[in-house]
Structures are given as structure tokens and as C-alpha cells.
Coordinates of C-alpha atoms in Angstrom, one line a residue:
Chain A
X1 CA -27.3 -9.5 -3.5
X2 CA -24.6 -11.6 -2.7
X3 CA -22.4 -12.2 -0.2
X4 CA -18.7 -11.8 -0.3
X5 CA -16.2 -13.3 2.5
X6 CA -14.1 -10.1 3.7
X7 CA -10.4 -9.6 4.5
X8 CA -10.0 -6.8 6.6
X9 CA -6.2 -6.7 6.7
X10 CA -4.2 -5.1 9.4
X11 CA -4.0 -1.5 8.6
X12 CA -7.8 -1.5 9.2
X13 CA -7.8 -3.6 12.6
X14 CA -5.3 -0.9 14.2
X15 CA -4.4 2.3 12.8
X16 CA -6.8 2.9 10.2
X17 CA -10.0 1.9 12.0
X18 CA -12.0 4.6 10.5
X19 CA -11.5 3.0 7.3
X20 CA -13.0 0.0 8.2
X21 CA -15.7 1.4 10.1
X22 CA -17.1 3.6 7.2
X23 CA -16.7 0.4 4.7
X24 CA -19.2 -1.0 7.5
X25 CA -21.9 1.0 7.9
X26 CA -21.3 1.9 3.7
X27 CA -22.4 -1.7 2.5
X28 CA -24.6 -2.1 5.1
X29 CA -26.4 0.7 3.8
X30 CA -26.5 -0.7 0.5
X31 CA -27.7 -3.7 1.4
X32 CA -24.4 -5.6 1.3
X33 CA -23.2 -8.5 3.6
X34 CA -19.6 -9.2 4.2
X35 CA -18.4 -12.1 6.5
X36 CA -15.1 -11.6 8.0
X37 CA -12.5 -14.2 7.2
X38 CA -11.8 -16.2 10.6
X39 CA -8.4 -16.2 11.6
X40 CA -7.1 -14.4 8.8
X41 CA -3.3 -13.9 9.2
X42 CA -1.1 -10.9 7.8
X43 CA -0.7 -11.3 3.9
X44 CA 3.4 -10.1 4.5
X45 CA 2.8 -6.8 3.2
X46 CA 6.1 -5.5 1.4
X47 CA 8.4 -7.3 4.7
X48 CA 7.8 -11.0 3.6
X49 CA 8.9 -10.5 -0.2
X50 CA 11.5 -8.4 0.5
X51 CA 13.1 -10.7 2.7
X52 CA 12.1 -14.3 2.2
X53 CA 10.0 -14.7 -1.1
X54 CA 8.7 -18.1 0.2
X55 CA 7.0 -16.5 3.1
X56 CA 5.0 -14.2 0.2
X57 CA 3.5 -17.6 -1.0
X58 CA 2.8 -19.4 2.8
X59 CA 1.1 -16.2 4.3
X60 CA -1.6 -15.4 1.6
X61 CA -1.7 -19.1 0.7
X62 CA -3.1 -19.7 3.6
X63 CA -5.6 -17.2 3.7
X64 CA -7.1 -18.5 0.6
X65 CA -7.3 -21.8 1.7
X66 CA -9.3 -20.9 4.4
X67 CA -11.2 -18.3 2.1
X68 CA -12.0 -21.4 -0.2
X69 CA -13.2 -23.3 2.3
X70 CA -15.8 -20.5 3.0
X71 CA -17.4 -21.0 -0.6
X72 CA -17.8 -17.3 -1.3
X73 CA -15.3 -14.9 -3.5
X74 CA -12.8 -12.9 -1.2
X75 CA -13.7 -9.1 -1.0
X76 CA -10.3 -6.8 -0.5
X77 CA -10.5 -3.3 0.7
X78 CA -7.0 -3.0 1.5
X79 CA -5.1 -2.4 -2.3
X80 CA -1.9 -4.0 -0.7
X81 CA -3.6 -7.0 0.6
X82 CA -5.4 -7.0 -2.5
X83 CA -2.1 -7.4 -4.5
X84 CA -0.5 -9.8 -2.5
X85 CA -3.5 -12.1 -2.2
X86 CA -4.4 -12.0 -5.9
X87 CA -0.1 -12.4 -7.0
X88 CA -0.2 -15.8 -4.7
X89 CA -3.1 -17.1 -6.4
X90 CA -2.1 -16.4 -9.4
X91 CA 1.5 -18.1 -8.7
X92 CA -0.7 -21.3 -7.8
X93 CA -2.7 -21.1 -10.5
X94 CA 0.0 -21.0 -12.7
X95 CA 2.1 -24.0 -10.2
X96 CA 5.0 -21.6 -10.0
X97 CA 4.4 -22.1 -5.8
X98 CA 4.3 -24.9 -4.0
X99 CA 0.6 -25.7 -2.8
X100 CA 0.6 -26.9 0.4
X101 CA -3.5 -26.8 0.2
X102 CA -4.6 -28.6 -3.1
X103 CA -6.6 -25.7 -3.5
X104 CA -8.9 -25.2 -6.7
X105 CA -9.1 -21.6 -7.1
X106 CA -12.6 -21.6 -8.2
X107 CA -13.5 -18.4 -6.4
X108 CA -12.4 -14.6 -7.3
X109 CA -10.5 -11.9 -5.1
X110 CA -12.3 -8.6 -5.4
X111 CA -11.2 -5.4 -4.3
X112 CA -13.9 -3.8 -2.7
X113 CA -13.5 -0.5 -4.3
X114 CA -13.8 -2.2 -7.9
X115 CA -16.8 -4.0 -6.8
X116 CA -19.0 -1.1 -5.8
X117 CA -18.6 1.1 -8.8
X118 CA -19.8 -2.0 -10.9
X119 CA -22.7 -0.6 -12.7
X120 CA -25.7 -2.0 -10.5
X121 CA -23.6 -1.1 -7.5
X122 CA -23.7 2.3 -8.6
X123 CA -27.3 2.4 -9.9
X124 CA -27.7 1.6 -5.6
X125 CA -26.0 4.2 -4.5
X126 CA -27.5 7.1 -7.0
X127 CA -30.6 5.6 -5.0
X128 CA -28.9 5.8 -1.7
X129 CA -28.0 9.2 -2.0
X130 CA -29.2 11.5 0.4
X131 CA -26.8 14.4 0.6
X132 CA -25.1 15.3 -3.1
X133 CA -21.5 16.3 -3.1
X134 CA -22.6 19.3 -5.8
X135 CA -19.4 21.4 -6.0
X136 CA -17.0 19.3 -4.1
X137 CA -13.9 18.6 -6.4
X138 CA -11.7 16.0 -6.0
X139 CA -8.9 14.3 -7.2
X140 CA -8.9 10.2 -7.2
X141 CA -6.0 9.2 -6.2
X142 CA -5.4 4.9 -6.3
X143 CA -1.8 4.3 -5.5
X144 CA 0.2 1.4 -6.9
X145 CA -0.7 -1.6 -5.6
X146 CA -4.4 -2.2 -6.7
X147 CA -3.8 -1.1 -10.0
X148 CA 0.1 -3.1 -10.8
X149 CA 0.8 -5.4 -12.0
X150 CA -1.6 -5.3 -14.5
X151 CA -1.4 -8.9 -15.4
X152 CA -1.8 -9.3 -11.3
X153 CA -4.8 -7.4 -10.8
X154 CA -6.7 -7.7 -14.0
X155 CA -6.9 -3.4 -14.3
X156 CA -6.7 -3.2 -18.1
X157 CA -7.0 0.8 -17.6
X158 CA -3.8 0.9 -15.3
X159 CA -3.0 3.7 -16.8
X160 CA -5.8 5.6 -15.9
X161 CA -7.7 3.9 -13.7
X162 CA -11.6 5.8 -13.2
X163 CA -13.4 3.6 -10.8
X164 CA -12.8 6.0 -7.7
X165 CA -13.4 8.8 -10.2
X166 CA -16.7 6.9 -11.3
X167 CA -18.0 6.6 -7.6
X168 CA -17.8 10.5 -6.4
X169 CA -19.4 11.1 -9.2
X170 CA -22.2 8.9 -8.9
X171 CA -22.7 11.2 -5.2
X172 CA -21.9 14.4 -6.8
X173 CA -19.1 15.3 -6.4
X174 CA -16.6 16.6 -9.5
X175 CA -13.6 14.3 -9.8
X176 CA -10.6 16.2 -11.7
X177 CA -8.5 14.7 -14.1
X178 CA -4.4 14.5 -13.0
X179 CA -1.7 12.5 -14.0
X180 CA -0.8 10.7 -10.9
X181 CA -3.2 8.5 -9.8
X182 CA -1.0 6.0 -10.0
X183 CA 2.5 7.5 -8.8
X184 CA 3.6 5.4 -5.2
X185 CA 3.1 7.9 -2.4
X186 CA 6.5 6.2 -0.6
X187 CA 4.8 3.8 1.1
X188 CA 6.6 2.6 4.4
X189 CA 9.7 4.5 3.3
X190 CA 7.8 7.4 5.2
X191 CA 9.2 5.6 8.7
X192 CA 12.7 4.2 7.5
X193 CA 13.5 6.8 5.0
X194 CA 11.5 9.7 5.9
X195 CA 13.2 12.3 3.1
X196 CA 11.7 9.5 0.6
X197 CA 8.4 9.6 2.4
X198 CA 8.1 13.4 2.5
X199 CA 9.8 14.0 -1.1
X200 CA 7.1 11.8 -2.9
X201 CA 4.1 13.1 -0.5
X202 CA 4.6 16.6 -0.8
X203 CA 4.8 15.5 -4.9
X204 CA 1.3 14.3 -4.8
X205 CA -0.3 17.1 -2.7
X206 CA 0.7 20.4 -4.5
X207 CA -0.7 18.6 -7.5
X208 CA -3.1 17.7 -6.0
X209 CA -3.9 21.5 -4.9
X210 CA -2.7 22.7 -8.3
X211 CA -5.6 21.0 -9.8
X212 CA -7.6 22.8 -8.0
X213 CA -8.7 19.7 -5.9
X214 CA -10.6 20.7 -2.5
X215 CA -9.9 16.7 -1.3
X216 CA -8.2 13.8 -2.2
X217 CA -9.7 10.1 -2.2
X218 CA -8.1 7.3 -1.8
X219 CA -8.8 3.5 -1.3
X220 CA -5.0 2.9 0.2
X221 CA -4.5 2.7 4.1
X222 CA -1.2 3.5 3.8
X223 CA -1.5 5.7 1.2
X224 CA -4.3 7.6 4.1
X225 CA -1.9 7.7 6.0
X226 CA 1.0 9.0 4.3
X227 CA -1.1 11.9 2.8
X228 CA -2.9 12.6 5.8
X229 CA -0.1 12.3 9.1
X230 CA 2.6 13.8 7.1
X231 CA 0.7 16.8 6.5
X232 CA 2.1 18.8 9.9
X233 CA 5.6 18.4 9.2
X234 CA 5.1 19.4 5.4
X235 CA 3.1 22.3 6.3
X236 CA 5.7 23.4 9.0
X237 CA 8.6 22.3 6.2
X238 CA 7.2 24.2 3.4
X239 CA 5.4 27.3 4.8
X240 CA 2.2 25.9 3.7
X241 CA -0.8 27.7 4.5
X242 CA -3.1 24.9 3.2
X243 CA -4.0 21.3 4.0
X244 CA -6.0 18.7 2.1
X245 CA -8.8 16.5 3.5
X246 CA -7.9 12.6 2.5
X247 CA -11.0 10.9 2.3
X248 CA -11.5 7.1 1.8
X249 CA -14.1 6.5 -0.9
X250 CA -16.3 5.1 1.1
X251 CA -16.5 8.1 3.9
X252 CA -17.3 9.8 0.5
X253 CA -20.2 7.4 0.2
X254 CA -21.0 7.4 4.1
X255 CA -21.0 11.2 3.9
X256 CA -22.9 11.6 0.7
X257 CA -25.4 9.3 2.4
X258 CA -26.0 11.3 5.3
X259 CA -24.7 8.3 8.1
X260 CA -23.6 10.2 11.0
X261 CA -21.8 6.6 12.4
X262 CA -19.1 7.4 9.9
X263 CA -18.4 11.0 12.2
X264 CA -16.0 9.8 14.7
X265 CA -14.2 7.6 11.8
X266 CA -13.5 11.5 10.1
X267 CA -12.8 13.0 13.7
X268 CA -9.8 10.8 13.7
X269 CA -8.0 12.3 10.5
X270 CA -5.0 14.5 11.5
X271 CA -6.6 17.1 8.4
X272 CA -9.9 17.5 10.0
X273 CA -12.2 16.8 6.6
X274 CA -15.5 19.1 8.8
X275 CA -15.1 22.4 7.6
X276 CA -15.0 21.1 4.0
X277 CA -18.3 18.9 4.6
X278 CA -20.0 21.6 6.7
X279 CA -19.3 24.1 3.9
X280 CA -20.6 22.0 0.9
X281 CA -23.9 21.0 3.8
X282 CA -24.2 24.8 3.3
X283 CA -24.0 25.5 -0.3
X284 CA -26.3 22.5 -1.3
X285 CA -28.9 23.8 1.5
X286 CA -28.7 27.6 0.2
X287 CA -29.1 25.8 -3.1
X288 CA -32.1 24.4 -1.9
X289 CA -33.9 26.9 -0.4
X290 CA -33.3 29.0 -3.1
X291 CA -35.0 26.7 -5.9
X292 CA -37.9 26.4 -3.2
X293 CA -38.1 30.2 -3.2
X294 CA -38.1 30.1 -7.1
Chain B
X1 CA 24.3 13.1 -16.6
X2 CA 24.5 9.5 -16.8
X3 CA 27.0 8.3 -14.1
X4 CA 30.0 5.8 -14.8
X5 CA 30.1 2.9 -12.7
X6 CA 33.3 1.0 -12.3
X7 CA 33.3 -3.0 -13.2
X8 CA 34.3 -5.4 -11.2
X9 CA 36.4 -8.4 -11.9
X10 CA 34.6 -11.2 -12.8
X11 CA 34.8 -15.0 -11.2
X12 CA 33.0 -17.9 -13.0
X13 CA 30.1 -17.9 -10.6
X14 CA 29.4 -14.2 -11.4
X15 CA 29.1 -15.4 -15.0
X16 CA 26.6 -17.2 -14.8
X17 CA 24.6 -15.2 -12.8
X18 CA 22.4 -14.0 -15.3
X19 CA 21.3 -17.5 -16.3
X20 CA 21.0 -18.6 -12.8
X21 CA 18.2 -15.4 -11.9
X22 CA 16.6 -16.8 -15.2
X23 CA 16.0 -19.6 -14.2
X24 CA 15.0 -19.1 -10.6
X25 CA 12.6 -16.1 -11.2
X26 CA 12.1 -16.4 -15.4
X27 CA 12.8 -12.7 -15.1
X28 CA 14.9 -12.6 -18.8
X29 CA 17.7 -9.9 -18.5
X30 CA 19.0 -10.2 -22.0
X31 CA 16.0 -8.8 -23.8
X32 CA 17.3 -5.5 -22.2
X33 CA 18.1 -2.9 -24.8
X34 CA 18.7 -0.2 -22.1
X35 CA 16.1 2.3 -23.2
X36 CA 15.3 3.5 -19.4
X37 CA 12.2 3.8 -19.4
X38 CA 12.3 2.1 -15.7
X39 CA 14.2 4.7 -14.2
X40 CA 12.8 7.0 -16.3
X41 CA 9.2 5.3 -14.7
X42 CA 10.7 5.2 -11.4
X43 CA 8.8 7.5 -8.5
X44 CA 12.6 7.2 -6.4
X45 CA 15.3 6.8 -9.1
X46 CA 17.2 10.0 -7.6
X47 CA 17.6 8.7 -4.5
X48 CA 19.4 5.4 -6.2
X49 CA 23.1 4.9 -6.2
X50 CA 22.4 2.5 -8.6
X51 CA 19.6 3.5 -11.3
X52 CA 17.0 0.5 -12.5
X53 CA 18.2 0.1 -15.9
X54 CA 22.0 0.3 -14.0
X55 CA 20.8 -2.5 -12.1
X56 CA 19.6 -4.5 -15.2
X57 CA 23.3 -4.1 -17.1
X58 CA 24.6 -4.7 -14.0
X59 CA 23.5 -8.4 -14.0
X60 CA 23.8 -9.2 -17.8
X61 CA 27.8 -7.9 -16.3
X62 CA 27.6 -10.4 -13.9
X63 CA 28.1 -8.0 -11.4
X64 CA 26.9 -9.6 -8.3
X65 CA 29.0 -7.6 -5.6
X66 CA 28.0 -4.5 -6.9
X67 CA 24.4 -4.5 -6.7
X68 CA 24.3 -6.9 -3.8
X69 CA 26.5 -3.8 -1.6
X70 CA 23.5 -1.4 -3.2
X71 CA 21.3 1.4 -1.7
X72 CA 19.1 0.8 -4.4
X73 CA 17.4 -2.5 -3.9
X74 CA 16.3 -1.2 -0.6
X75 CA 15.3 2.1 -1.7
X76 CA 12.9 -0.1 -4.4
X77 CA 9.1 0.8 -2.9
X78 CA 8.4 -2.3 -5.6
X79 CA 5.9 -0.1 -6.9
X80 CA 5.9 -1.4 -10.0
X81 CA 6.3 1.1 -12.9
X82 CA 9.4 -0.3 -14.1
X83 CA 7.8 -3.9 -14.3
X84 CA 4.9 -2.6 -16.2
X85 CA 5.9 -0.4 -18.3
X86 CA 9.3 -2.3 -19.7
X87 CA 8.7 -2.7 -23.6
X88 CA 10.4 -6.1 -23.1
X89 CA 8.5 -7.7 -20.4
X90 CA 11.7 -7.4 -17.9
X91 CA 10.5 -7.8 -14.4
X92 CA 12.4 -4.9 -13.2
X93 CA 10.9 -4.6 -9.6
X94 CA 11.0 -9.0 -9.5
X95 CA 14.9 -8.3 -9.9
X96 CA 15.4 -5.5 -6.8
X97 CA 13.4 -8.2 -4.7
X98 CA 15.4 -10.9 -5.5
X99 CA 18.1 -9.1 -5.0
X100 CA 17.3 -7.7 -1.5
X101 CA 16.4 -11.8 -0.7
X102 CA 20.0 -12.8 -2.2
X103 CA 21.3 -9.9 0.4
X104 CA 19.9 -11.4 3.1
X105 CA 20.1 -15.2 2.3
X106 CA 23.8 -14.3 1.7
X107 CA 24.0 -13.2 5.2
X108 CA 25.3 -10.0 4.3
X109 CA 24.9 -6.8 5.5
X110 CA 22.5 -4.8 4.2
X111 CA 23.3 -1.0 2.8
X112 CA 19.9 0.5 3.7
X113 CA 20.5 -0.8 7.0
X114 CA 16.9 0.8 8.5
X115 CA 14.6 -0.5 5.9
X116 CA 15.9 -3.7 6.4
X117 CA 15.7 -3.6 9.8
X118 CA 12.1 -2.3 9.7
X119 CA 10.9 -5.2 7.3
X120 CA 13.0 -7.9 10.0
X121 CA 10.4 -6.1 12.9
X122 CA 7.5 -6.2 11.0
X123 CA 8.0 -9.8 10.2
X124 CA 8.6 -10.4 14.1
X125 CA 5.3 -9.0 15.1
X126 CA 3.9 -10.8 12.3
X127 CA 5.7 -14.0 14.0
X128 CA 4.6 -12.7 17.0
X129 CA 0.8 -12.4 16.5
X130 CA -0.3 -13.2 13.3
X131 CA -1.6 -9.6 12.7
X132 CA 0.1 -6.2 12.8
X133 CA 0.2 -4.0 15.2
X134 CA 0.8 -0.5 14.6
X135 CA 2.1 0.8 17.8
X136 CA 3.9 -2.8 18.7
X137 CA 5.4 -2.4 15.1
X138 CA 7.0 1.5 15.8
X139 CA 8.0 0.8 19.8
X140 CA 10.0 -2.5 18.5
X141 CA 11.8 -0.6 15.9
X142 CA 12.2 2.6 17.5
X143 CA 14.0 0.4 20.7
X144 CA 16.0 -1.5 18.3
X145 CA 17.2 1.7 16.7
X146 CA 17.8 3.1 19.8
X147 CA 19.6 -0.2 21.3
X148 CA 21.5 -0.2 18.0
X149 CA 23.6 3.3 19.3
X150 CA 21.3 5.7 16.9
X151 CA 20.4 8.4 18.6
X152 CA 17.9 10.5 16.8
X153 CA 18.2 14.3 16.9
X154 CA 16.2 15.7 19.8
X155 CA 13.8 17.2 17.1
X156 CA 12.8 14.4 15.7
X157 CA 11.7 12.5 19.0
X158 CA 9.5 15.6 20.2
X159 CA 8.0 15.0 16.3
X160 CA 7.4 11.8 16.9
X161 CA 5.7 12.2 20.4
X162 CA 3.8 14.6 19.4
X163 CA 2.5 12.5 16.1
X164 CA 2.4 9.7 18.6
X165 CA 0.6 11.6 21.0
X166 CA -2.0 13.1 18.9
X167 CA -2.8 9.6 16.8
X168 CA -3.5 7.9 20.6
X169 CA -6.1 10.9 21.4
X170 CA -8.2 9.8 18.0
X171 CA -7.8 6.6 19.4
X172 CA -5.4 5.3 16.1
X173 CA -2.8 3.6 18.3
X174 CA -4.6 0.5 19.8
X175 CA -2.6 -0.6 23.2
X176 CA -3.8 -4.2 22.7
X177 CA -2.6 -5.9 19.8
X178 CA -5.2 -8.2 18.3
X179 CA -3.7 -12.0 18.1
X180 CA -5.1 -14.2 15.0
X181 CA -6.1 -17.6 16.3
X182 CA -4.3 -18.8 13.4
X183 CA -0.6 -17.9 14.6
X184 CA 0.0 -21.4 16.1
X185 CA 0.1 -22.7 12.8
X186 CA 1.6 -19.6 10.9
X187 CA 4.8 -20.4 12.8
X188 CA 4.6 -24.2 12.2
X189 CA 4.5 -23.4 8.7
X190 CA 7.2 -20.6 8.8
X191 CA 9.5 -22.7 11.2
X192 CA 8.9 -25.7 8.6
X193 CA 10.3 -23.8 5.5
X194 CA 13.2 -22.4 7.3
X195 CA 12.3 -19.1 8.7

């Protein structure tokens, strides 16, 4: 197995520690080792392009230079970092940017997500598996910015991208088909414009529920957290008497493992994701003693 | 219904406008043949004054006033639908960006004044640290709204305590923001290309 050099990315340091946390104790059960980048910096997020393009260039340039100093391919969890990492080295590989590093670009940018449902990655974590999913249906839901540009992030299935869909299933669970994996869930809009926030959120979740979905997953911070903490309001809004869970693939994986360090990360969802777990522990147990009683 | 959108004069500078984005970005507006499938792509096209494929005409129009006094290029999420699913290769969400930068480079004012101002925090923080910081990242802007003479509606400030407060019991609000040892030279090399 090798080892990959890991950019965390902000979301994960502060607000969306659980993320992190279950990506942790995820690879480490499957044997993975990721080495944090030292001293990465913010890659700009949506702020730097929007209002000085050269910034976009300077702040993930220099992340890669340090990554390629570090002699190991850069592992992504966050899709935004992802995109704004891979679009500057792409823009230096090209010489559309200044390069202020003489890098050589001789190492990839992975997104994490992609990496584990690589086939062999997946072959580990059928073996890993401790508690299936059986009967939990989900909808994958992947956001924009890991999957476009296309020619940015090398996704020739943009249109309908699987590999979430690929890794609940490989622990059981039923991933349903939809047509907005892709669709932008507002992004930061849900703070400066909330009626954009709340328009496209409450969008993706009564689809989501339409399908029939019992949870959402999701490899986006922000997308969590757009789905997850704007929940209240929309409930209160719309009358709702439902909520979703939003899982992050790997809490999936962390669950479906049976690693009780991933509980606290879950405790700190707004949509508490327990009675949905405790309910499938149930099924698959009654399941289970009832083969054993033939 | 498509709307109508009023023309404005034209001076030589304007004219040229096209050609000048061209060469900048290589984003090619004459290949458009207006068929709309950005907007049509487009996750927040209603709640654009000025619709992608508007935007696109607008420019081969040389109508650099127009889209530069937009809602639109703020309202962009920069999602990319347009971009990828234009039959002629037109960067559509390149162009709202290098729009919003000509805004600001311009030293005019923006029309989606809060985004803006929301992207201009973020960036301090970033200035700031290095890394962002969640809760350093809403106080800031919050204060600067508040400064600024908005006064949100007494509903929305109990909604925002009580998301505030419930996020800092699961422990999602970190009080410390985390410095990157690498912000020394972050600003060098910001200060050094003009920011």
C-alpha cells in the first residue's frame, strides 16, 4: 500500500471535523497512511477567483510546491480543494500561470473519494466489512466541484458519476438512481443569499425523499453542510415532517465497519443519522438470528 | 418569456471588448450561436437579471456597462454546467469570473453587494491566518454587515443564535483559529503581486 501526502483543507480543520475524523480512523482501518501536508495554506476557495484570479494561481501553487517536494501524490478529500488544486496545476502544466516554483508536476492530485472505490480499494473494504448496510437506501449525491470541469478533474462519467454509488454498495447498502448528483447545492450563497441557499437545498432533498432515499451521501463539506444545517429552517418553512441523515461516505464506511470512534463525529450532525443506524443494527440482527434459527 | 434588454451606446473601447476577454482568458465569445443551453443548464438562472447566454450576447455587444452593473456575475455559484455543457466550448462560468474580477479591479461597486463582501472577509481571514476559520469567517462578516447600517430582522438573529448556538454544543465552532506556519510568506507573495 502506498502512501499518499494529504490536504486536509479548511472546512475539515473547523466546522466539519467529523469529516475528517471518520476519513481517519476509515483508512486507518484499511491499512492506509496519509501524511498531512505541513503548512498547507487555504487553496482560495470560490473568494480568491472571484476577486483576484492571480491569487487562484499563488495559493494552490504553493501548496503543490510544497506537496512536490514531499515526493508522494497529493490525496484530496475536500471536492473544492480538489478542484482548485488540480485547475492550478493544470494552468502550469499547460504555462498559462506564472510558476514561481519551477515545479515538474511529476506527481498526481487524487481525490480521496475516487481513490478508495478503485477496484482493490474496494476488494479491502468488502473484507473490512463488519456490519452490512442490507436495506439502507441511499442516494449519492457528489456536488459540482469534484466532478467539473471535466477536462479539470479527469471524470469522463461527469454526467453520472458512480464512484460514491459504487462504495455503499460494496458495504451493503442500495444506492438509488436520481438525476442530480451533480446539481450545485448553493454553495456559500446559503450565508450571503440565503433564498439561493434554501431554494436549491430544499431542491435536492424532496428528491432526494421522492426517491425513496432513507440518507444522502456526500463527499462535499459544504455540500454537508448545506444539506444538513439548513434542514431546521426548511422543516419549519415547509411544514416538513421529515428529515434526511447526510452522511459522508466514509462515516458510511466507518459505520459499515463497526468503528465506534466515528460516534461523536455523527453526534455532531444537526439530523441526528442514530435512529437510522440503530434501526438497520436491528433489521440485519433479526436477520441474523433468524437464519441461525433456520 | 425571453426578456428584452436595452443596448447601450457603444464607445471604441467597448468594441473591442470582445477581443480583449479573448485574449486575456482564450474564452471565444463568437462561436456563440445562442442556443441556451447554459441558462437552460444553470442551477440559479431565475434568480439572474441577466441570464448566461444574455451575458454571452452581451459581450459579442460590447456591452461592458451592462454586465459589469449585473446581479448576475455575483449570483454565478461557478458551478460549472454552463462551461461543460456548451456545444461550442464557451467558458461560460470563466466569463462571470472575469467579469466579477473586472468589477472589482475597476473599483466599482459591486451589485450583489453581500457576496462580495463575504468573498473580501474570507480573503481577510485567509490574509489573516493562512487557514479559514469558520466562526472568525461569520463574526467578521456579520460585524461588517452590521457596521455597514444593515440591520437584520430580529428573526433572523434569534436563527442565527440558535444555529450558532447549537453548532458550538457539537463542538463545530472552534474558538481558536488554527494559524498555518506558512502565512508569513502567503502575504509576502500576495503583497508582492499586488493584493
Amino acid at each position: 500500500m502506498r502512501d499518499l501526502t494529504f490536504y486536509p483543507g479548511c472546512a475539515l480543520q473547523s466546522m466539519t471535523w467529523d469529516y475528517r475524523e471518520s476519513i481517519s480512523h476509515v483508512v486507518g482501518a484499511l491499512g492506509l497512511r496519509l501524511l498531512e501536508l505541513p503548512d498547507w495554506t487555504c487553496c482560495g476557495a470560490t473568494a480568491a477567483h472571484s476577486l483576484d484570479e492571480r491569487m487562484a494561481i499563488l495559493l494552490p501553487g504553493r501548496n503543490l510546491a510544497v506537496a512536490e517536494a514531499e515526493g508522494r501524490d497529493l490525496a484530496v478529500a475536500c471536492p473544492m480543494c480538489f478542484k482548485r488544486l488540480s485547475l492550478c496545476r493544470e494552468m502550469l502544466r499547460q504555462k498559462r500561470a506564472d510558476d514561481l516554483w519551477s515545479l515538474h508536476l511529476d506527481f498526481s492530485v487524487v481525490d480521496l473519494a475516487r481513490y478508495l472505490s478503485s477496484k482493490p480499494m474496494l476488494q479491502k473494504i468488502q473484507q473490512r466489512l463488519r456490519f452490512p448496510l442490507t436495506g439502507m437506501k441511499v442516494v449519492c449525491y457528489y456536488g459540482c466541484q469534484v466532478v467539473r470541469p471535466p477536462k479539470i478533474t479527469g471524470y469522463s462519467d461527469y454526467e453520472n458519476p458512480m464512484h460514491l454509488d459504487h462504495l455503499v454498495q460494496a458495504v451493503g447498502a442500495t444506492p438509488l438512481d436520481w438525476s442530480f448528483k451533480g446539481t450545485c447545492c448553493g454553495a456559500s450563497s446559503g450565508i450571503a443569499r440565503k433564498d439561493i441557499g434554501l431554494t436549491l437545498v430544499a431542491k435536492l432533498l424532496t428528491w432526494a425523499r421522492a426517491t425513496g432515499a432513507d440518507a444522502m451521501v456526500v463527499c462535499c463539506p459544504l455540500c454537508q453542510n448545506n444539506l444538513d444545517l439548513l434542514q431546521p429552517e426548511l422543516r419549519e418553512r415547509h411544514g416538513w415532517h421529515w428529515q434526511l441523515p447526510i452522511f459522508y461516505y466514509t462515516e458510511i464506511l466507518g459505520v459499515a465497519f463497526g468503528l465506534q470512534a466515528i460516534v461523536p463525529g455523527l453526534k455532531s450532525h444537526l439530523v441526528d443519522p442514530q435512529p437510522l443506524i440503530a434501526r438497520l443494527r436491528q433489521i440485519s440482527t433479526e436477520d441474523r438470528e433468524m437464519i441461525a434459527s433456520g | 418569456m425571453e426578456q428584452q434588454v436595452q443596448l447601450l451606446p457603444l464607445s471604441a473601447g467597448d468594441q473591442l471588448w470582445a477581443h480583449a476577454i479573448a485574449m486575456e482568458t482564450g474564452i471565444q465569445v463568437a462561436s456563440c450561436y445562442q442556443c441556451l443551453r447554459c441558462t437552460n443548464s444553470c442551477p440559479v438562472s431565475t434568480f439572474m437579471d441577466i441570464k448566461p447566454h444574455q451575458a454571452v450576447r452581451l459581450v459579442q455587444f460590447g456591452q461592458r456597462e451592462k454586465l459589469l452593473e449585473s446581479s448576475a456575475v455575483w449570483v454565478c455559484l461557478s458551478c460549472e454546467m454552463c462551461s461543460t455543457y456548451c456545444p461550442n466550448e464557451i467558458d461560460v462560468a470563466g466569463l462571470m469570473n472575469h467579469l466579477k474580477n473586472s468589477v472589482i479591479s475597476s473599483g466599482r461597486k459591486p451589485a450583489e453587494k453581500e457576496i462580495a463582501l463575504f468573498h473580501e472577509i474570507f480573503l481577510d481571514v485567509l490574509h489573516k491566518y493562512g487557514r479559514i476559520n469558520d466562526l472568525q469567517l461569520m463574526q467578521r462578516y456579520k460585524w461588517r454587515l452590521l457596521t455597514a447600517g444593515n440591520l437584520p430582522p430580529l428573526d433572523e438573529v434569534r436563527k442565527d443564535v440558535k444555529l450558532g448556538m447549537s453548532l458550538f454544543r457539537r463542538k463545530r465552532l472552534r474558538l481558536l483559529p488554527e494559524r498555518s506556519r506558512a502565512v508569513k510568506e502567503i502575504r509576502a507573495l500576495l503583497h508582492h503581486y499586488g493584493r
